PDB file of C-alpha atoms in Angstrom:
ATOM      1  CA  MET A  11       2.255 -17.162  14.923  1.00 46.00           C
ATOM      2  CA  THR A  12       5.308 -16.288  12.859  1.00 54.00           C
ATOM      3  CA  LYS A  13       8.246 -18.632  13.360  1.00 58.00           C
ATOM      4  CA  ASN A  14      11.221 -17.290  15.315  1.00 63.00           C
ATOM      5  CA  GLY A  15       9.857 -13.750  15.277  1.00 76.00           C
ATOM      6  CA  ALA A  16      10.403 -13.593  11.526  1.00 88.00           C
ATOM      7  CA  VAL A  17       9.836 -10.371   9.633  1.00 90.00           C
ATOM      8  CA  ILE A  18       6.935 -10.887   7.205  1.00 92.00           C
ATOM      9  CA  MET A  19       7.506  -9.315   3.807  1.00 92.00           C
ATOM     10  CA  ASP A  20       5.399  -9.234   0.681  1.00 93.00           C
ATOM     11  CA  CYS A  21       6.625 -11.038  -2.410  1.00 92.00           C
ATOM     12  CA  GLU A  22       7.949  -8.642  -5.056  1.00 94.00           C
ATOM     13  CA  PHE A  23       8.963  -9.052  -8.699  1.00 96.00           C
ATOM     14  CA  PHE A  24      12.625  -8.014  -8.963  1.00 97.00           C
ATOM     15  CA  PRO A  25      12.249  -6.252  -5.598  1.00 95.00           C
ATOM     16  CA  CYS A  26      12.693  -2.547  -5.025  1.00 93.00           C
ATOM     17  CA  ILE A  27      15.914  -1.475  -3.311  1.00 93.00           C
ATOM     18  CA  PRO A  28      14.401  -0.630   0.132  1.00 91.00           C
ATOM     19  CA  TRP A  29      12.643  -4.021   0.224  1.00 92.00           C
ATOM     20  CA  PHE A  30      15.930  -5.741  -0.552  1.00 94.00           C
ATOM     21  CA  GLN A  31      17.753  -3.723   2.119  1.00 91.00           C
ATOM     22  CA  LYS A  32      15.213  -4.847   4.701  1.00 92.00           C
ATOM     23  CA  PHE A  33      15.355  -8.413   3.413  1.00 95.00           C
ATOM     24  CA  VAL A  34      19.141  -8.812   3.682  1.00 94.00           C
ATOM     25  CA  SER A  35      19.409  -6.955   7.002  1.00 92.00           C
ATOM     26  CA  SER A  36      16.713  -9.005   8.778  1.00 92.00           C
ATOM     27  CA  LYS A  37      17.775 -12.143  10.595  1.00 91.00           C
ATOM     28  CA  ASN A  38      14.636 -14.151   9.839  1.00 92.00           C
ATOM     29  CA  VAL A  39      12.341 -13.398   6.918  1.00 94.00           C
ATOM     30  CA  SER A  40       9.091 -15.047   5.935  1.00 93.00           C
ATOM     31  CA  ILE A  41       7.685 -14.122   2.525  1.00 93.00           C
ATOM     32  CA  GLU A  42       3.902 -13.805   2.313  1.00 90.00           C
ATOM     33  CA  GLN A  43       2.112 -16.204  -0.017  1.00 92.00           C
ATOM     34  CA  HIS A  44      -1.368 -16.423   1.530  1.00 89.00           C
ATOM     35  CA  GLU A  45      -2.449 -12.798   1.381  1.00 85.00           C
ATOM     36  CA  PHE A  46      -4.916 -11.637  -1.260  1.00 84.00           C
ATOM     37  CA  PHE A  47      -3.285  -9.847  -4.176  1.00 82.00           C
ATOM     38  CA  VAL A  48      -2.856  -6.128  -3.515  1.00 80.00           C
ATOM     39  CA  ARG A  49      -3.374  -3.876  -6.516  1.00 79.00           C
ATOM     40  CA  SER A  50      -0.803  -1.143  -7.098  1.00 78.00           C
ATOM     41  CA  SER A  51       1.893  -3.065  -5.255  1.00 83.00           C
ATOM     42  CA  TYR A  52       5.284  -4.338  -6.377  1.00 83.00           C
ATOM     43  CA  SER A  53       3.895  -7.888  -6.579  1.00 89.00           C
ATOM     44  CA  ASN A  54       3.799  -7.888 -10.360  1.00 93.00           C
ATOM     45  CA  ARG A  55       5.772  -4.777 -11.298  1.00 93.00           C
ATOM     46  CA  ALA A  56       9.298  -3.419 -11.242  1.00 95.00           C
ATOM     47  CA  TYR A  57      10.312   0.190 -11.784  1.00 95.00           C
ATOM     48  CA  VAL A  58      13.407   1.072 -13.808  1.00 96.00           C
ATOM     49  CA  ALA A  59      15.006   4.229 -15.204  1.00 94.00           C
ATOM     50  CA  GLY A  60      14.077   5.085 -18.791  1.00 94.00           C
ATOM     51  CA  PRO A  61      15.031   7.999 -21.045  1.00 94.00           C
ATOM     52  CA  ASN A  62      11.816   9.866 -20.212  1.00 92.00           C
ATOM     53  CA  GLY A  63      11.693   8.998 -16.515  1.00 92.00           C
ATOM     54  CA  VAL A  64      10.626   5.973 -14.525  1.00 93.00           C
ATOM     55  CA  ILE A  65       9.165   3.038 -16.463  1.00 94.00           C
ATOM     56  CA  CYS A  66       7.021   0.280 -14.959  1.00 95.00           C
ATOM     57  CA  LEU A  67       7.671  -3.278 -16.139  1.00 96.00           C
ATOM     58  CA  THR A  68       4.480  -5.234 -15.438  1.00 95.00           C
ATOM     59  CA  VAL A  69       3.839  -8.977 -15.323  1.00 96.00           C
ATOM     60  CA  PRO A  70       0.281  -9.487 -16.650  1.00 95.00           C
ATOM     61  CA  LEU A  71      -2.046 -11.745 -14.694  1.00 93.00           C
ATOM     62  CA  LYS A  72      -4.689 -14.171 -15.912  1.00 92.00           C
ATOM     63  CA  GLY A  73      -8.047 -12.737 -14.901  1.00 83.00           C
ATOM     64  CA  GLY A  74      -6.632  -9.215 -14.576  1.00 71.00           C
ATOM     65  CA  ARG A  75      -5.609  -7.308 -11.479  1.00 64.00           C
ATOM     66  CA  ASN A  76      -9.037  -7.111  -9.797  1.00 65.00           C
ATOM     67  CA  GLN A  77      -9.291 -10.764  -8.845  1.00 72.00           C
ATOM     68  CA  ARG A  78      -9.618 -12.037  -5.293  1.00 81.00           C
ATOM     69  CA  LYS A  79      -6.907 -14.655  -5.191  1.00 87.00           C
ATOM     70  CA  THR A  80      -4.003 -15.200  -2.867  1.00 89.00           C
ATOM     71  CA  VAL A  81      -0.508 -14.456  -4.094  1.00 89.00           C
ATOM     72  CA  LYS A  82       0.297 -18.141  -4.499  1.00 91.00           C
ATOM     73  CA  GLU A  83      -2.788 -18.666  -6.700  1.00 92.00           C
ATOM     74  CA  LEU A  84      -2.080 -15.901  -9.230  1.00 93.00           C
ATOM     75  CA  ARG A  85      -1.297 -17.199 -12.693  1.00 95.00           C
ATOM     76  CA  ILE A  86       0.740 -15.279 -15.263  1.00 96.00           C
ATOM     77  CA  ALA A  87      -0.844 -14.375 -18.617  1.00 96.00           C
ATOM     78  CA  TYR A  88       1.070 -14.815 -21.868  1.00 96.00           C
ATOM     79  CA  ASP A  89      -1.432 -13.239 -24.276  1.00 94.00           C
ATOM     80  CA  GLU A  90       1.281 -10.716 -25.076  1.00 94.00           C
ATOM     81  CA  ASP A  91       5.015 -11.348 -25.026  1.00 96.00           C
ATOM     82  CA  TRP A  92       5.694  -9.311 -21.875  1.00 97.00           C
ATOM     83  CA  GLN A  93       9.031 -11.069 -21.363  1.00 97.00           C
ATOM     84  CA  ALA A  94      10.365  -9.859 -24.710  1.00 97.00           C
ATOM     85  CA  LEU A  95       9.084  -6.356 -23.921  1.00 97.00           C
ATOM     86  CA  HIS A  96      10.817  -6.345 -20.516  1.00 97.00           C
ATOM     87  CA  TRP A  97      14.064  -7.596 -21.994  1.00 97.00           C
ATOM     88  CA  LYS A  98      13.968  -5.105 -24.864  1.00 97.00           C
ATOM     89  CA  SER A  99      13.405  -2.278 -22.376  1.00 97.00           C
ATOM     90  CA  LEU A 100      16.228  -3.424 -20.094  1.00 97.00           C
ATOM     91  CA  THR A 101      18.738  -3.772 -22.935  1.00 97.00           C
ATOM     92  CA  SER A 102      17.714  -0.398 -24.337  1.00 96.00           C
ATOM     93  CA  PHE A 103      17.867   1.443 -20.993  1.00 96.00           C
ATOM     94  CA  TYR A 104      20.852  -0.307 -19.403  1.00 96.00           C
ATOM     95  CA  GLY A 105      22.845  -1.719 -22.326  1.00 94.00           C
ATOM     96  CA  ARG A 106      25.617   0.831 -21.762  1.00 93.00           C
ATOM     97  CA  SER A 107      25.569   0.648 -17.975  1.00 94.00           C
ATOM     98  CA  VAL A 108      28.787  -0.436 -16.303  1.00 91.00           C
ATOM     99  CA  TYR A 109      27.670  -3.904 -15.170  1.00 95.00           C
ATOM    100  CA  PHE A 110      25.066  -4.852 -17.780  1.00 96.00           C
ATOM    101  CA  GLU A 111      27.501  -7.057 -19.708  1.00 94.00           C
ATOM    102  CA  TYR A 112      28.303  -9.053 -16.567  1.00 94.00           C
ATOM    103  CA  PHE A 113      24.686  -9.976 -15.886  1.00 96.00           C
ATOM    104  CA  LYS A 114      22.936  -9.977 -19.250  1.00 95.00           C
ATOM    105  CA  ASP A 115      23.285 -13.705 -20.004  1.00 96.00           C
ATOM    106  CA  GLU A 116      21.660 -14.886 -16.790  1.00 96.00           C
ATOM    107  CA  LEU A 117      18.940 -12.256 -17.006  1.00 96.00           C
ATOM    108  CA  SER A 118      18.258 -13.183 -20.611  1.00 96.00           C
ATOM    109  CA  ALA A 119      17.889 -16.803 -19.489  1.00 97.00           C
ATOM    110  CA  PHE A 120      15.443 -15.691 -16.778  1.00 97.00           C
ATOM    111  CA  TYR A 121      13.308 -13.928 -19.379  1.00 97.00           C
ATOM    112  CA  SER A 122      13.350 -17.050 -21.565  1.00 96.00           C
ATOM    113  CA  ARG A 123      11.699 -19.179 -18.858  1.00 96.00           C
ATOM    114  CA  LYS A 124       7.938 -19.631 -18.676  1.00 96.00           C
ATOM    115  CA  PHE A 125       6.500 -19.321 -15.193  1.00 97.00           C
ATOM    116  CA  ASP A 126       2.965 -20.508 -14.480  1.00 97.00           C
ATOM    117  CA  TYR A 127       2.533 -18.620 -11.223  1.00 96.00           C
ATOM    118  CA  LEU A 128       3.519 -15.116 -10.148  1.00 95.00           C
ATOM    119  CA  LEU A 129       4.930 -16.421  -6.864  1.00 96.00           C
ATOM    120  CA  GLU A 130       7.235 -18.734  -8.813  1.00 97.00           C
ATOM    121  CA  ALA A 131       8.499 -15.862 -11.002  1.00 97.00           C
ATOM    122  CA  ASN A 132       8.964 -13.531  -8.026  1.00 97.00           C
ATOM    123  CA  LEU A 133      10.953 -16.044  -6.006  1.00 97.00           C
ATOM    124  CA  ALA A 134      13.061 -16.868  -9.074  1.00 98.00           C
ATOM    125  CA  SER A 135      13.781 -13.151  -9.567  1.00 98.00           C
ATOM    126  CA  LEU A 136      14.839 -12.845  -5.921  1.00 97.00           C
ATOM    127  CA  GLU A 137      17.076 -15.914  -6.144  1.00 97.00           C
ATOM    128  CA  LEU A 138      18.666 -14.550  -9.304  1.00 97.00           C
ATOM    129  CA  ILE A 139      19.450 -11.193  -7.662  1.00 97.00           C
ATOM    130  CA  LEU A 140      21.011 -13.011  -4.694  1.00 96.00           C
ATOM    131  CA  LYS A 141      23.061 -15.209  -7.029  1.00 95.00           C
ATOM    132  CA  LEU A 142      24.315 -12.297  -9.128  1.00 95.00           C
ATOM    133  CA  LEU A 143      25.310 -10.365  -6.013  1.00 94.00           C
ATOM    134  CA  HIS A 144      26.985 -13.462  -4.500  1.00 94.00           C
ATOM    135  CA  LEU A 145      24.772 -13.232  -1.424  1.00 95.00           C
ATOM    136  CA  LYS A 146      23.410 -16.139   0.585  1.00 94.00           C
ATOM    137  CA  LYS A 147      20.178 -15.515   2.426  1.00 94.00           C
ATOM    138  CA  GLU A 148      17.752 -18.045   3.828  1.00 94.00           C
ATOM    139  CA  TYR A 149      14.069 -17.273   4.095  1.00 95.00           C
ATOM    140  CA  SER A 150      10.792 -19.121   4.436  1.00 93.00           C
ATOM    141  CA  LEU A 151       7.297 -18.779   3.027  1.00 93.00           C
ATOM    142  CA  THR A 152       4.338 -18.087   5.292  1.00 91.00           C
ATOM    143  CA  GLU A 153       2.320 -21.154   6.280  1.00 89.00           C
ATOM    144  CA  ASP A 154      -0.947 -19.236   6.609  1.00 83.00           C
ATOM    145  CA  PHE A 155      -2.204 -15.659   6.632  1.00 80.00           C
ATOM    146  CA  GLU A 156      -1.509 -13.791   9.854  1.00 78.00           C
ATOM    147  CA  LYS A 157      -3.546 -10.583  10.017  1.00 79.00           C
ATOM    148  CA  ASN A 158      -1.803  -8.938  12.977  1.00 73.00           C
ATOM    149  CA  ALA A 159       1.761 -10.188  12.692  1.00 75.00           C
ATOM    150  CA  GLU A 160       4.281  -8.814  15.172  1.00 78.00           C
ATOM    151  CA  ASN A 161       7.016  -7.975  12.635  1.00 80.00           C
ATOM    152  CA  ASP A 162       4.818  -7.038   9.695  1.00 82.00           C
ATOM    153  CA  CYS A 163       6.593  -5.327   6.806  1.00 77.00           C
ATOM    154  CA  ARG A 164       3.916  -6.053   4.213  1.00 82.00           C
ATOM    155  CA  HIS A 165       2.703  -2.922   2.404  1.00 81.00           C
ATOM    156  CA  ILE A 166       5.523  -0.738   3.714  1.00 82.00           C
ATOM    157  CA  PHE A 167       7.168  -0.728   0.307  1.00 77.00           C
ATOM    158  CA  LEU A 168       4.605   0.472  -2.237  1.00 70.00           C
ATOM    159  CA  PRO A 169       5.017   2.258  -5.580  1.00 70.00           C
ATOM    160  CA  LYS A 170       3.020   5.241  -4.303  1.00 69.00           C
ATOM    161  CA  ASN A 171       5.707   5.727  -1.615  1.00 70.00           C
ATOM    162  CA  ARG A 172       8.622   5.254  -4.012  1.00 66.00           C
ATOM    163  CA  THR A 173       9.968   8.791  -3.699  1.00 65.00           C
ATOM    164  CA  THR A 174       9.694   8.865   0.089  1.00 64.00           C
ATOM    165  CA  ASN A 175      12.108   7.112   2.436  1.00 57.00           C
ATOM    166  CA  GLU A 176      14.845   7.585  -0.114  1.00 56.00           C
ATOM    167  CA  ILE A 177      17.853   5.311   0.168  1.00 59.00           C
ATOM    168  CA  ASN A 178      20.915   6.895   1.733  1.00 58.00           C
ATOM    169  CA  LYS A 179      23.326   6.131  -1.066  1.00 77.00           C
ATOM    170  CA  ARG A 180      22.965   7.699  -4.503  1.00 83.00           C
ATOM    171  CA  TYR A 181      24.708   6.177  -7.482  1.00 87.00           C
ATOM    172  CA  SER A 182      25.110   6.933 -11.165  1.00 89.00           C
ATOM    173  CA  GLN A 183      22.014   5.975 -13.168  1.00 91.00           C
ATOM    174  CA  PRO A 184      21.383   6.078 -16.904  1.00 90.00           C
ATOM    175  CA  PHE A 185      19.589   9.285 -17.939  1.00 91.00           C
ATOM    176  CA  SER A 186      20.243  10.965 -14.578  1.00 89.00           C
ATOM    177  CA  ASP A 187      21.748  13.894 -16.473  1.00 88.00           C
ATOM    178  CA  ARG A 188      18.303  14.648 -17.897  1.00 89.00           C
ATOM    179  CA  ASN A 189      15.928  13.223 -15.264  1.00 88.00           C
ATOM    180  CA  GLY A 190      17.910  13.478 -12.037  1.00 89.00           C
ATOM    181  CA  PHE A 191      18.385  10.596  -9.615  1.00 89.00           C
ATOM    182  CA  GLU A 192      15.373   8.267  -9.313  1.00 88.00           C
ATOM    183  CA  PRO A 193      15.217   6.703  -5.831  1.00 88.00           C
ATOM    184  CA  ASN A 194      14.084   3.244  -4.800  1.00 88.00           C
ATOM    185  CA  LEU A 195      13.840   1.574  -8.183  1.00 93.00           C
ATOM    186  CA  SER A 196      14.049  -2.158  -8.798  1.00 95.00           C
ATOM    187  CA  MET A 197      17.168  -4.019  -7.758  1.00 95.00           C
ATOM    188  CA  LEU A 198      17.758  -4.429 -11.496  1.00 97.00           C
ATOM    189  CA  ASP A 199      18.662  -0.738 -11.646  1.00 96.00           C
ATOM    190  CA  PHE A 200      21.064  -1.097  -8.733  1.00 94.00           C
ATOM    191  CA  LEU A 201      22.562  -4.271 -10.183  1.00 95.00           C
ATOM    192  CA  PHE A 202      23.322  -2.768 -13.604  1.00 96.00           C
ATOM    193  CA  CYS A 203      24.679   0.476 -12.145  1.00 94.00           C
ATOM    194  CA  CYS A 204      26.561  -0.713  -9.037  1.00 93.00           C
ATOM    195  CA  GLY A 205      27.316  -4.381  -9.588  1.00 89.00           C
ATOM    196  CA  ARG A 206      27.716  -5.378  -5.973  1.00 79.00           C
ATOM    197  CA  TRP A 207      26.021  -4.990  -2.610  1.00 75.00           C
ATOM    198  CA  GLU A 208      27.864  -3.385   0.293  1.00 64.00           C
TER     199      GLU A 208
END
């Protein structure tokens, strides 16, 4: 049974904006670590605005994406320098955004760290977003897998639903003059474009 009626949420890499909205607005949150990895989820990917539309930044996994392991067991692969690729993309896409200069040093440091496990990287990305936005939010990790949880918000926020349930507030994004506004991207997009959470 979930402690204190906590909302159970999946663990995302640099979470999407609707996930983060739910996270900060919920009194008690428990982040799932015992569920089997779900393909095509935000667990190991973040979507950002690029010059030709939305770009997916993916964290590669040892053993590929078809493995039957729980979230806490997934190990990150370093066969390719995905961190350098992510950072190059972010500096290219957001380098001229209003708030990029304010956050680039700490994000560069994040991308210089080596994480063994995906869960470790995801929680570090969440903590970094909270720190940069000057937000304090306590949460817990699930103690076991609960199939029919009362306040289950796992799998509500999925890339295939990215353009539905659009956030209420639009803001200026890079390349919006050519691609239009792209809803529900990673909190990285919001951070570089808006700078603070209201």
